[in-house]
Amino acid sequence: MDSLAISPRKLRSDLYSYSYQDDSNSNTPLVISVLSSLIERTLARNERISRSYGGFGKTRVFDCREIPDMTIQSYLERIFRYTKAGPSVYVVAYVYIDRFCQNNQGFRISLTNVHRLLITTIMIASKYVEDMNYRNSYFAKVGGLETEDLNNLEIEFLFLMGFKLHVNVSVFESYCSHLEREVSIGGGYQIEKALRCAEEIKSRQTVQDPKLHQFSRILL
């Protein structure tokens, strides 16, 4: 993992021909690493803007009580580990997040809302893309929420989106191309050092506390 390199070609192959034959952790879709890095940079940018210009507005539907002690990468890997949602689900979730931010100008992705936003959009995207899905209660356990909370977040999200969930082929392709450009910067994508350090810390915590691998509540 320390030197994992992702090329645009590898990413495209993974997006369009992903196989579930290997159930090992190494089979985690490449899009998860790309998406986590993109969101981490968005978080950093929004944090700088917030410090310079103050808050972002009143759209706080996804705000949690405490900031979870889990990196974006770890959270997305957890969701994949227990739901096996395919790569296309994460692309569609990315489309939804982008649309949501465009439709709600008072909203910006932050440490207090990103985890809840991710589990909600991935669950909705899974319902849109996949033929078979888990219940909301299962997604809630995976994401570290109460079922009632996730149900409410889903409803709020759908209304704030105006129920505009359709993603046609051209839109899907354009977002895949954007992710490919993301990994082509600098001649290839490298897992960022900060994320690697966070993963190492999480690994040590996991050894100390095996409950992290169970469906225990994450502080959301």
PDB file of C-alpha atoms in Angstrom:
ATOM      1  CA  MET A   1       0.000   0.000   0.000  1.00  0.00           C
ATOM      2  CA  ASP A   2       2.899   2.363   0.683  1.00  0.00           C
ATOM      3  CA  SER A   3       3.767   2.667  -2.992  1.00  0.00           C
ATOM      4  CA  LEU A   4       0.393   1.992  -4.534  1.00  0.00           C
ATOM      5  CA  ALA A   5       0.248   3.750  -7.909  1.00  0.00           C
ATOM      6  CA  ILE A   6      -2.963   4.141  -9.849  1.00  0.00           C
ATOM      7  CA  SER A   7      -2.896   5.084 -13.504  1.00  0.00           C
ATOM      8  CA  PRO A   8      -5.901   6.379 -15.474  1.00  0.00           C
ATOM      9  CA  ARG A   9      -5.881   3.129 -17.459  1.00  0.00           C
ATOM     10  CA  LYS A  10      -5.958   1.008 -14.299  1.00  0.00           C
ATOM     11  CA  LEU A  11      -8.778   3.095 -12.893  1.00  0.00           C
ATOM     12  CA  ARG A  12     -10.883   2.828 -16.062  1.00  0.00           C
ATOM     13  CA  SER A  13     -10.344  -0.928 -16.209  1.00  0.00           C
ATOM     14  CA  ASP A  14     -11.390  -1.213 -12.580  1.00  0.00           C
ATOM     15  CA  LEU A  15     -14.497   0.914 -13.099  1.00  0.00           C
ATOM     16  CA  TYR A  16     -15.747  -1.066 -16.068  1.00  0.00           C
ATOM     17  CA  SER A  17     -14.528  -4.603 -15.437  1.00  0.00           C
ATOM     18  CA  TYR A  18     -14.337  -5.008 -11.653  1.00  0.00           C
ATOM     19  CA  SER A  19     -14.563  -8.594 -10.420  1.00  0.00           C
ATOM     20  CA  TYR A  20     -15.750  -9.891  -7.046  1.00  0.00           C
ATOM     21  CA  GLN A  21     -13.966 -13.222  -7.419  1.00  0.00           C
ATOM     22  CA  ASP A  22     -11.259 -12.246  -4.962  1.00  0.00           C
ATOM     23  CA  ASP A  23     -12.675 -11.337  -1.549  1.00  0.00           C
ATOM     24  CA  SER A  24      -9.375 -10.155  -0.083  1.00  0.00           C
ATOM     25  CA  ASN A  25      -8.814  -6.592   1.076  1.00  0.00           C
ATOM     26  CA  SER A  26      -6.443  -6.062  -1.851  1.00  0.00           C
ATOM     27  CA  ASN A  27      -9.477  -6.252  -4.119  1.00  0.00           C
ATOM     28  CA  THR A  28     -10.842  -2.949  -2.853  1.00  0.00           C
ATOM     29  CA  PRO A  29     -11.884  -0.867  -5.897  1.00  0.00           C
ATOM     30  CA  LEU A  30      -9.307   1.712  -6.951  1.00  0.00           C
ATOM     31  CA  VAL A  31     -11.986   4.391  -7.139  1.00  0.00           C
ATOM     32  CA  ILE A  32     -12.182   4.360  -3.335  1.00  0.00           C
ATOM     33  CA  SER A  33      -8.604   5.591  -2.998  1.00  0.00           C
ATOM     34  CA  VAL A  34      -9.087   8.203  -5.720  1.00  0.00           C
ATOM     35  CA  LEU A  35     -12.360   9.454  -4.261  1.00  0.00           C
ATOM     36  CA  SER A  36     -10.980   9.605  -0.726  1.00  0.00           C
ATOM     37  CA  SER A  37      -8.027  11.692  -1.879  1.00  0.00           C
ATOM     38  CA  LEU A  38     -10.287  14.048  -3.823  1.00  0.00           C
ATOM     39  CA  ILE A  39     -12.547  14.515  -0.798  1.00  0.00           C
ATOM     40  CA  GLU A  40      -9.566  15.019   1.523  1.00  0.00           C
ATOM     41  CA  ARG A  41      -8.353  17.868  -0.690  1.00  0.00           C
ATOM     42  CA  THR A  42     -11.862  19.338  -0.789  1.00  0.00           C
ATOM     43  CA  LEU A  43     -11.957  19.221   3.018  1.00  0.00           C
ATOM     44  CA  ALA A  44      -8.603  20.986   3.248  1.00  0.00           C
ATOM     45  CA  ARG A  45      -9.691  23.680   0.779  1.00  0.00           C
ATOM     46  CA  ASN A  46     -12.997  24.268   2.534  1.00  0.00           C
ATOM     47  CA  GLU A  47     -11.231  24.475   5.890  1.00  0.00           C
ATOM     48  CA  ARG A  48      -8.940  27.217   4.549  1.00  0.00           C
ATOM     49  CA  ILE A  49     -11.935  29.111   3.150  1.00  0.00           C
ATOM     50  CA  SER A  50     -13.823  28.735   6.422  1.00  0.00           C
ATOM     51  CA  ARG A  51     -10.912  30.158   8.425  1.00  0.00           C
ATOM     52  CA  SER A  52     -10.603  33.095   6.045  1.00  0.00           C
ATOM     53  CA  TYR A  53     -14.252  33.990   5.483  1.00  0.00           C
ATOM     54  CA  GLY A  54     -16.207  32.356   8.282  1.00  0.00           C
ATOM     55  CA  GLY A  55     -18.993  29.760   8.124  1.00  0.00           C
ATOM     56  CA  PHE A  56     -20.680  28.435   5.008  1.00  0.00           C
ATOM     57  CA  GLY A  57     -24.373  28.915   5.738  1.00  0.00           C
ATOM     58  CA  LYS A  58     -27.312  27.101   7.250  1.00  0.00           C
ATOM     59  CA  THR A  59     -27.323  23.717   5.475  1.00  0.00           C
ATOM     60  CA  ARG A  60     -26.310  21.536   8.421  1.00  0.00           C
ATOM     61  CA  VAL A  61     -28.513  18.501   7.887  1.00  0.00           C
ATOM     62  CA  PHE A  62     -25.512  16.130   7.816  1.00  0.00           C
ATOM     63  CA  ASP A  63     -23.643  17.612  10.777  1.00  0.00           C
ATOM     64  CA  CYS A  64     -22.735  15.089  13.469  1.00  0.00           C
ATOM     65  CA  ARG A  65     -22.313  15.614  17.193  1.00  0.00           C
ATOM     66  CA  GLU A  66     -18.649  14.586  17.254  1.00  0.00           C
ATOM     67  CA  ILE A  67     -16.092  14.283  14.479  1.00  0.00           C
ATOM     68  CA  PRO A  68     -15.444  10.555  13.899  1.00  0.00           C
ATOM     69  CA  ASP A  69     -11.897   9.340  14.479  1.00  0.00           C
ATOM     70  CA  MET A  70     -11.794   7.606  11.097  1.00  0.00           C
ATOM     71  CA  THR A  71     -10.184   8.746   7.854  1.00  0.00           C
ATOM     72  CA  ILE A  72     -12.202   9.046   4.658  1.00  0.00           C
ATOM     73  CA  GLN A  73     -10.181   6.190   3.183  1.00  0.00           C
ATOM     74  CA  SER A  74     -10.903   3.936   6.164  1.00  0.00           C
ATOM     75  CA  TYR A  75     -14.587   4.821   6.153  1.00  0.00           C
ATOM     76  CA  LEU A  76     -15.009   4.076   2.440  1.00  0.00           C
ATOM     77  CA  GLU A  77     -13.093   0.818   2.823  1.00  0.00           C
ATOM     78  CA  ARG A  78     -15.361  -0.143   5.723  1.00  0.00           C
ATOM     79  CA  ILE A  79     -18.449   0.530   3.612  1.00  0.00           C
ATOM     80  CA  PHE A  80     -17.057  -1.570   0.777  1.00  0.00           C
ATOM     81  CA  ARG A  81     -15.952  -4.378   3.085  1.00  0.00           C
ATOM     82  CA  TYR A  82     -19.449  -4.897   4.472  1.00  0.00           C
ATOM     83  CA  THR A  83     -21.633  -3.943   1.483  1.00  0.00           C
ATOM     84  CA  LYS A  84     -19.483  -4.957  -1.522  1.00  0.00           C
ATOM     85  CA  ALA A  85     -20.965  -2.048  -3.464  1.00  0.00           C
ATOM     86  CA  GLY A  86     -19.340  -1.994  -6.909  1.00  0.00           C
ATOM     87  CA  PRO A  87     -17.127   0.815  -8.281  1.00  0.00           C
ATOM     88  CA  SER A  88     -19.995   2.342 -10.271  1.00  0.00           C
ATOM     89  CA  VAL A  89     -21.857   2.962  -7.005  1.00  0.00           C
ATOM     90  CA  TYR A  90     -19.048   5.225  -5.777  1.00  0.00           C
ATOM     91  CA  VAL A  91     -19.003   7.125  -9.067  1.00  0.00           C
ATOM     92  CA  VAL A  92     -22.767   7.717  -8.865  1.00  0.00           C
ATOM     93  CA  ALA A  93     -22.402   8.747  -5.204  1.00  0.00           C
ATOM     94  CA  TYR A  94     -19.753  11.227  -6.341  1.00  0.00           C
ATOM     95  CA  VAL A  95     -22.238  12.597  -8.913  1.00  0.00           C
ATOM     96  CA  TYR A  96     -24.850  12.995  -6.171  1.00  0.00           C
ATOM     97  CA  ILE A  97     -22.428  14.787  -3.848  1.00  0.00           C
ATOM     98  CA  ASP A  98     -21.454  17.188  -6.612  1.00  0.00           C
ATOM     99  CA  ARG A  99     -25.100  17.871  -7.495  1.00  0.00           C
ATOM    100  CA  PHE A 100     -25.987  18.362  -3.854  1.00  0.00           C
ATOM    101  CA  CYS A 101     -23.226  20.930  -3.381  1.00  0.00           C
ATOM    102  CA  GLN A 102     -24.310  22.769  -6.535  1.00  0.00           C
ATOM    103  CA  ASN A 103     -27.991  22.784  -5.552  1.00  0.00           C
ATOM    104  CA  ASN A 104     -27.300  23.874  -1.973  1.00  0.00           C
ATOM    105  CA  GLN A 105     -24.926  26.812  -2.075  1.00  0.00           C
ATOM    106  CA  GLY A 106     -24.915  27.118   1.713  1.00  0.00           C
ATOM    107  CA  PHE A 107     -23.408  23.648   2.059  1.00  0.00           C
ATOM    108  CA  ARG A 108     -19.725  22.754   2.042  1.00  0.00           C
ATOM    109  CA  ILE A 109     -18.145  19.389   2.819  1.00  0.00           C
ATOM    110  CA  SER A 110     -16.509  19.479   6.243  1.00  0.00           C
ATOM    111  CA  LEU A 111     -15.199  17.135   8.919  1.00  0.00           C
ATOM    112  CA  THR A 112     -18.519  17.378  10.723  1.00  0.00           C
ATOM    113  CA  ASN A 113     -20.665  16.246   7.782  1.00  0.00           C
ATOM    114  CA  VAL A 114     -18.535  14.221   5.359  1.00  0.00           C
ATOM    115  CA  HIS A 115     -19.051  10.762   6.894  1.00  0.00           C
ATOM    116  CA  ARG A 116     -22.819  11.084   7.060  1.00  0.00           C
ATOM    117  CA  LEU A 117     -22.909  12.515   3.551  1.00  0.00           C
ATOM    118  CA  LEU A 118     -20.893   9.580   2.235  1.00  0.00           C
ATOM    119  CA  ILE A 119     -22.943   6.790   3.795  1.00  0.00           C
ATOM    120  CA  THR A 120     -26.175   8.465   2.677  1.00  0.00           C
ATOM    121  CA  THR A 121     -25.122   9.031  -0.927  1.00  0.00           C
ATOM    122  CA  ILE A 122     -23.528   5.583  -1.242  1.00  0.00           C
ATOM    123  CA  MET A 123     -26.682   3.926   0.071  1.00  0.00           C
ATOM    124  CA  ILE A 124     -28.888   5.879  -2.345  1.00  0.00           C
ATOM    125  CA  ALA A 125     -26.480   5.257  -5.230  1.00  0.00           C
ATOM    126  CA  SER A 126     -26.483   1.551  -4.425  1.00  0.00           C
ATOM    127  CA  LYS A 127     -30.273   1.515  -4.652  1.00  0.00           C
ATOM    128  CA  TYR A 128     -30.028   3.241  -8.022  1.00  0.00           C
ATOM    129  CA  VAL A 129     -27.260   1.068  -9.491  1.00  0.00           C
ATOM    130  CA  GLU A 130     -27.471  -2.377  -7.903  1.00  0.00           C
ATOM    131  CA  ASP A 131     -30.174  -4.985  -8.509  1.00  0.00           C
ATOM    132  CA  MET A 132     -30.071  -6.217  -4.906  1.00  0.00           C
ATOM    133  CA  ASN A 133     -29.437  -4.110  -1.818  1.00  0.00           C
ATOM    134  CA  TYR A 134     -29.191  -4.273   1.941  1.00  0.00           C
ATOM    135  CA  ARG A 135     -31.815  -2.653   4.144  1.00  0.00           C
ATOM    136  CA  ASN A 136     -31.305   0.838   5.504  1.00  0.00           C
ATOM    137  CA  SER A 137     -30.783  -0.700   8.944  1.00  0.00           C
ATOM    138  CA  TYR A 138     -27.751  -2.609   7.649  1.00  0.00           C
ATOM    139  CA  PHE A 139     -26.238   0.477   5.998  1.00  0.00           C
ATOM    140  CA  ALA A 140     -26.814   2.322   9.265  1.00  0.00           C
ATOM    141  CA  LYS A 141     -24.818  -0.273  11.218  1.00  0.00           C
ATOM    142  CA  VAL A 142     -22.011  -0.145   8.669  1.00  0.00           C
ATOM    143  CA  GLY A 143     -21.958   3.656   8.752  1.00  0.00           C
ATOM    144  CA  GLY A 144     -22.215   3.946  12.526  1.00  0.00           C
ATOM    145  CA  LEU A 145     -25.660   5.563  12.688  1.00  0.00           C
ATOM    146  CA  GLU A 146     -29.013   4.733  14.164  1.00  0.00           C
ATOM    147  CA  THR A 147     -31.459   3.463  11.534  1.00  0.00           C
ATOM    148  CA  GLU A 148     -33.848   6.337  12.228  1.00  0.00           C
ATOM    149  CA  ASP A 149     -31.054   8.872  11.681  1.00  0.00           C
ATOM    150  CA  LEU A 150     -30.078   7.368   8.326  1.00  0.00           C
ATOM    151  CA  ASN A 151     -33.728   7.186   7.251  1.00  0.00           C
ATOM    152  CA  ASN A 152     -34.107  10.891   8.038  1.00  0.00           C
ATOM    153  CA  LEU A 153     -30.883  11.772   6.226  1.00  0.00           C
ATOM    154  CA  GLU A 154     -32.054   9.882   3.150  1.00  0.00           C
ATOM    155  CA  ILE A 155     -35.369  11.754   3.102  1.00  0.00           C
ATOM    156  CA  GLU A 156     -33.697  15.123   3.659  1.00  0.00           C
ATOM    157  CA  PHE A 157     -31.187  14.431   0.914  1.00  0.00           C
ATOM    158  CA  LEU A 158     -33.860  13.366  -1.591  1.00  0.00           C
ATOM    159  CA  PHE A 159     -35.916  16.502  -1.016  1.00  0.00           C
ATOM    160  CA  LEU A 160     -32.891  18.811  -1.112  1.00  0.00           C
ATOM    161  CA  MET A 161     -31.937  17.141  -4.395  1.00  0.00           C
ATOM    162  CA  GLY A 162     -35.449  17.516  -5.763  1.00  0.00           C
ATOM    163  CA  PHE A 163     -35.410  13.731  -6.303  1.00  0.00           C
ATOM    164  CA  LYS A 164     -33.106  14.257  -9.303  1.00  0.00           C
ATOM    165  CA  LEU A 165     -31.207  10.988  -9.063  1.00  0.00           C
ATOM    166  CA  HIS A 166     -31.028   9.866 -12.686  1.00  0.00           C
ATOM    167  CA  VAL A 167     -27.474   9.546 -14.008  1.00  0.00           C
ATOM    168  CA  ASN A 168     -27.321   8.897 -17.744  1.00  0.00           C
ATOM    169  CA  VAL A 169     -24.416   7.273 -19.540  1.00  0.00           C
ATOM    170  CA  SER A 170     -22.848  10.541 -20.707  1.00  0.00           C
ATOM    171  CA  VAL A 171     -22.890  12.001 -17.180  1.00  0.00           C
ATOM    172  CA  PHE A 172     -21.436   8.806 -15.741  1.00  0.00           C
ATOM    173  CA  GLU A 173     -18.695   8.860 -18.384  1.00  0.00           C
ATOM    174  CA  SER A 174     -17.871  12.494 -17.694  1.00  0.00           C
ATOM    175  CA  TYR A 175     -17.396  11.835 -13.983  1.00  0.00           C
ATOM    176  CA  CYS A 176     -15.288   8.769 -14.724  1.00  0.00           C
ATOM    177  CA  SER A 177     -13.152  10.968 -16.984  1.00  0.00           C
ATOM    178  CA  HIS A 178     -12.822  13.515 -14.198  1.00  0.00           C
ATOM    179  CA  LEU A 179     -11.574  10.815 -11.835  1.00  0.00           C
ATOM    180  CA  GLU A 180      -9.139   9.654 -14.505  1.00  0.00           C
ATOM    181  CA  ARG A 181      -7.790  13.200 -14.863  1.00  0.00           C
ATOM    182  CA  GLU A 182      -7.483  13.244 -11.095  1.00  0.00           C
ATOM    183  CA  VAL A 183      -5.063  10.323 -11.174  1.00  0.00           C
ATOM    184  CA  SER A 184      -3.148  11.598 -14.197  1.00  0.00           C
ATOM    185  CA  ILE A 185      -1.894  14.678 -12.356  1.00  0.00           C
ATOM    186  CA  GLY A 186       1.856  14.405 -11.934  1.00  0.00           C
ATOM    187  CA  GLY A 187       2.075  11.313 -14.133  1.00  0.00           C
ATOM    188  CA  GLY A 188       0.178   9.017 -11.796  1.00  0.00           C
ATOM    189  CA  TYR A 189      -1.728   8.893  -8.547  1.00  0.00           C
ATOM    190  CA  GLN A 190       0.083   8.162  -5.304  1.00  0.00           C
ATOM    191  CA  ILE A 191      -1.675   7.478  -2.012  1.00  0.00           C
ATOM    192  CA  GLU A 192      -1.026  10.621  -0.025  1.00  0.00           C
ATOM    193  CA  LYS A 193       1.377  10.421   2.901  1.00  0.00           C
ATOM    194  CA  ALA A 194      -1.192  11.787   5.331  1.00  0.00           C
ATOM    195  CA  LEU A 195      -3.630   9.034   4.426  1.00  0.00           C
ATOM    196  CA  ARG A 196      -0.941   6.376   4.761  1.00  0.00           C
ATOM    197  CA  CYS A 197      -0.026   7.651   8.230  1.00  0.00           C
ATOM    198  CA  ALA A 198      -3.690   7.644   9.215  1.00  0.00           C
ATOM    199  CA  GLU A 199      -4.012   4.063   8.013  1.00  0.00           C
ATOM    200  CA  GLU A 200      -0.985   3.033  10.074  1.00  0.00           C
ATOM    201  CA  ILE A 201      -2.509   4.643  13.159  1.00  0.00           C
ATOM    202  CA  LYS A 202      -5.816   2.889  12.492  1.00  0.00           C
ATOM    203  CA  SER A 203      -4.027  -0.453  12.098  1.00  0.00           C
ATOM    204  CA  ARG A 204      -2.391  -0.051  15.484  1.00  0.00           C
ATOM    205  CA  GLN A 205      -5.735   0.901  17.024  1.00  0.00           C
ATOM    206  CA  THR A 206      -7.357  -2.155  15.459  1.00  0.00           C
ATOM    207  CA  VAL A 207      -4.819  -4.450  17.121  1.00  0.00           C
ATOM    208  CA  GLN A 208      -5.533  -2.810  20.444  1.00  0.00           C
ATOM    209  CA  ASP A 209      -9.311  -2.760  19.969  1.00  0.00           C
ATOM    210  CA  PRO A 210     -10.704  -5.570  17.780  1.00  0.00           C
ATOM    211  CA  LYS A 211     -14.205  -4.098  18.147  1.00  0.00           C
ATOM    212  CA  LEU A 212     -13.302  -1.722  15.316  1.00  0.00           C
ATOM    213  CA  HIS A 213     -13.879  -4.633  12.932  1.00  0.00           C
ATOM    214  CA  GLN A 214     -17.364  -5.275  14.290  1.00  0.00           C
ATOM    215  CA  PHE A 215     -20.564  -3.377  13.569  1.00  0.00           C
ATOM    216  CA  SER A 216     -19.967  -1.168  16.568  1.00  0.00           C
ATOM    217  CA  ARG A 217     -21.163   2.434  16.481  1.00  0.00           C
ATOM    218  CA  ILE A 218     -18.825   5.010  15.079  1.00  0.00           C
ATOM    219  CA  LEU A 219     -19.324   8.402  16.698  1.00  0.00           C
ATOM    220  CA  LEU A 220     -21.596  10.018  14.130  1.00  0.00           C
TER     221      LEU A 220
END
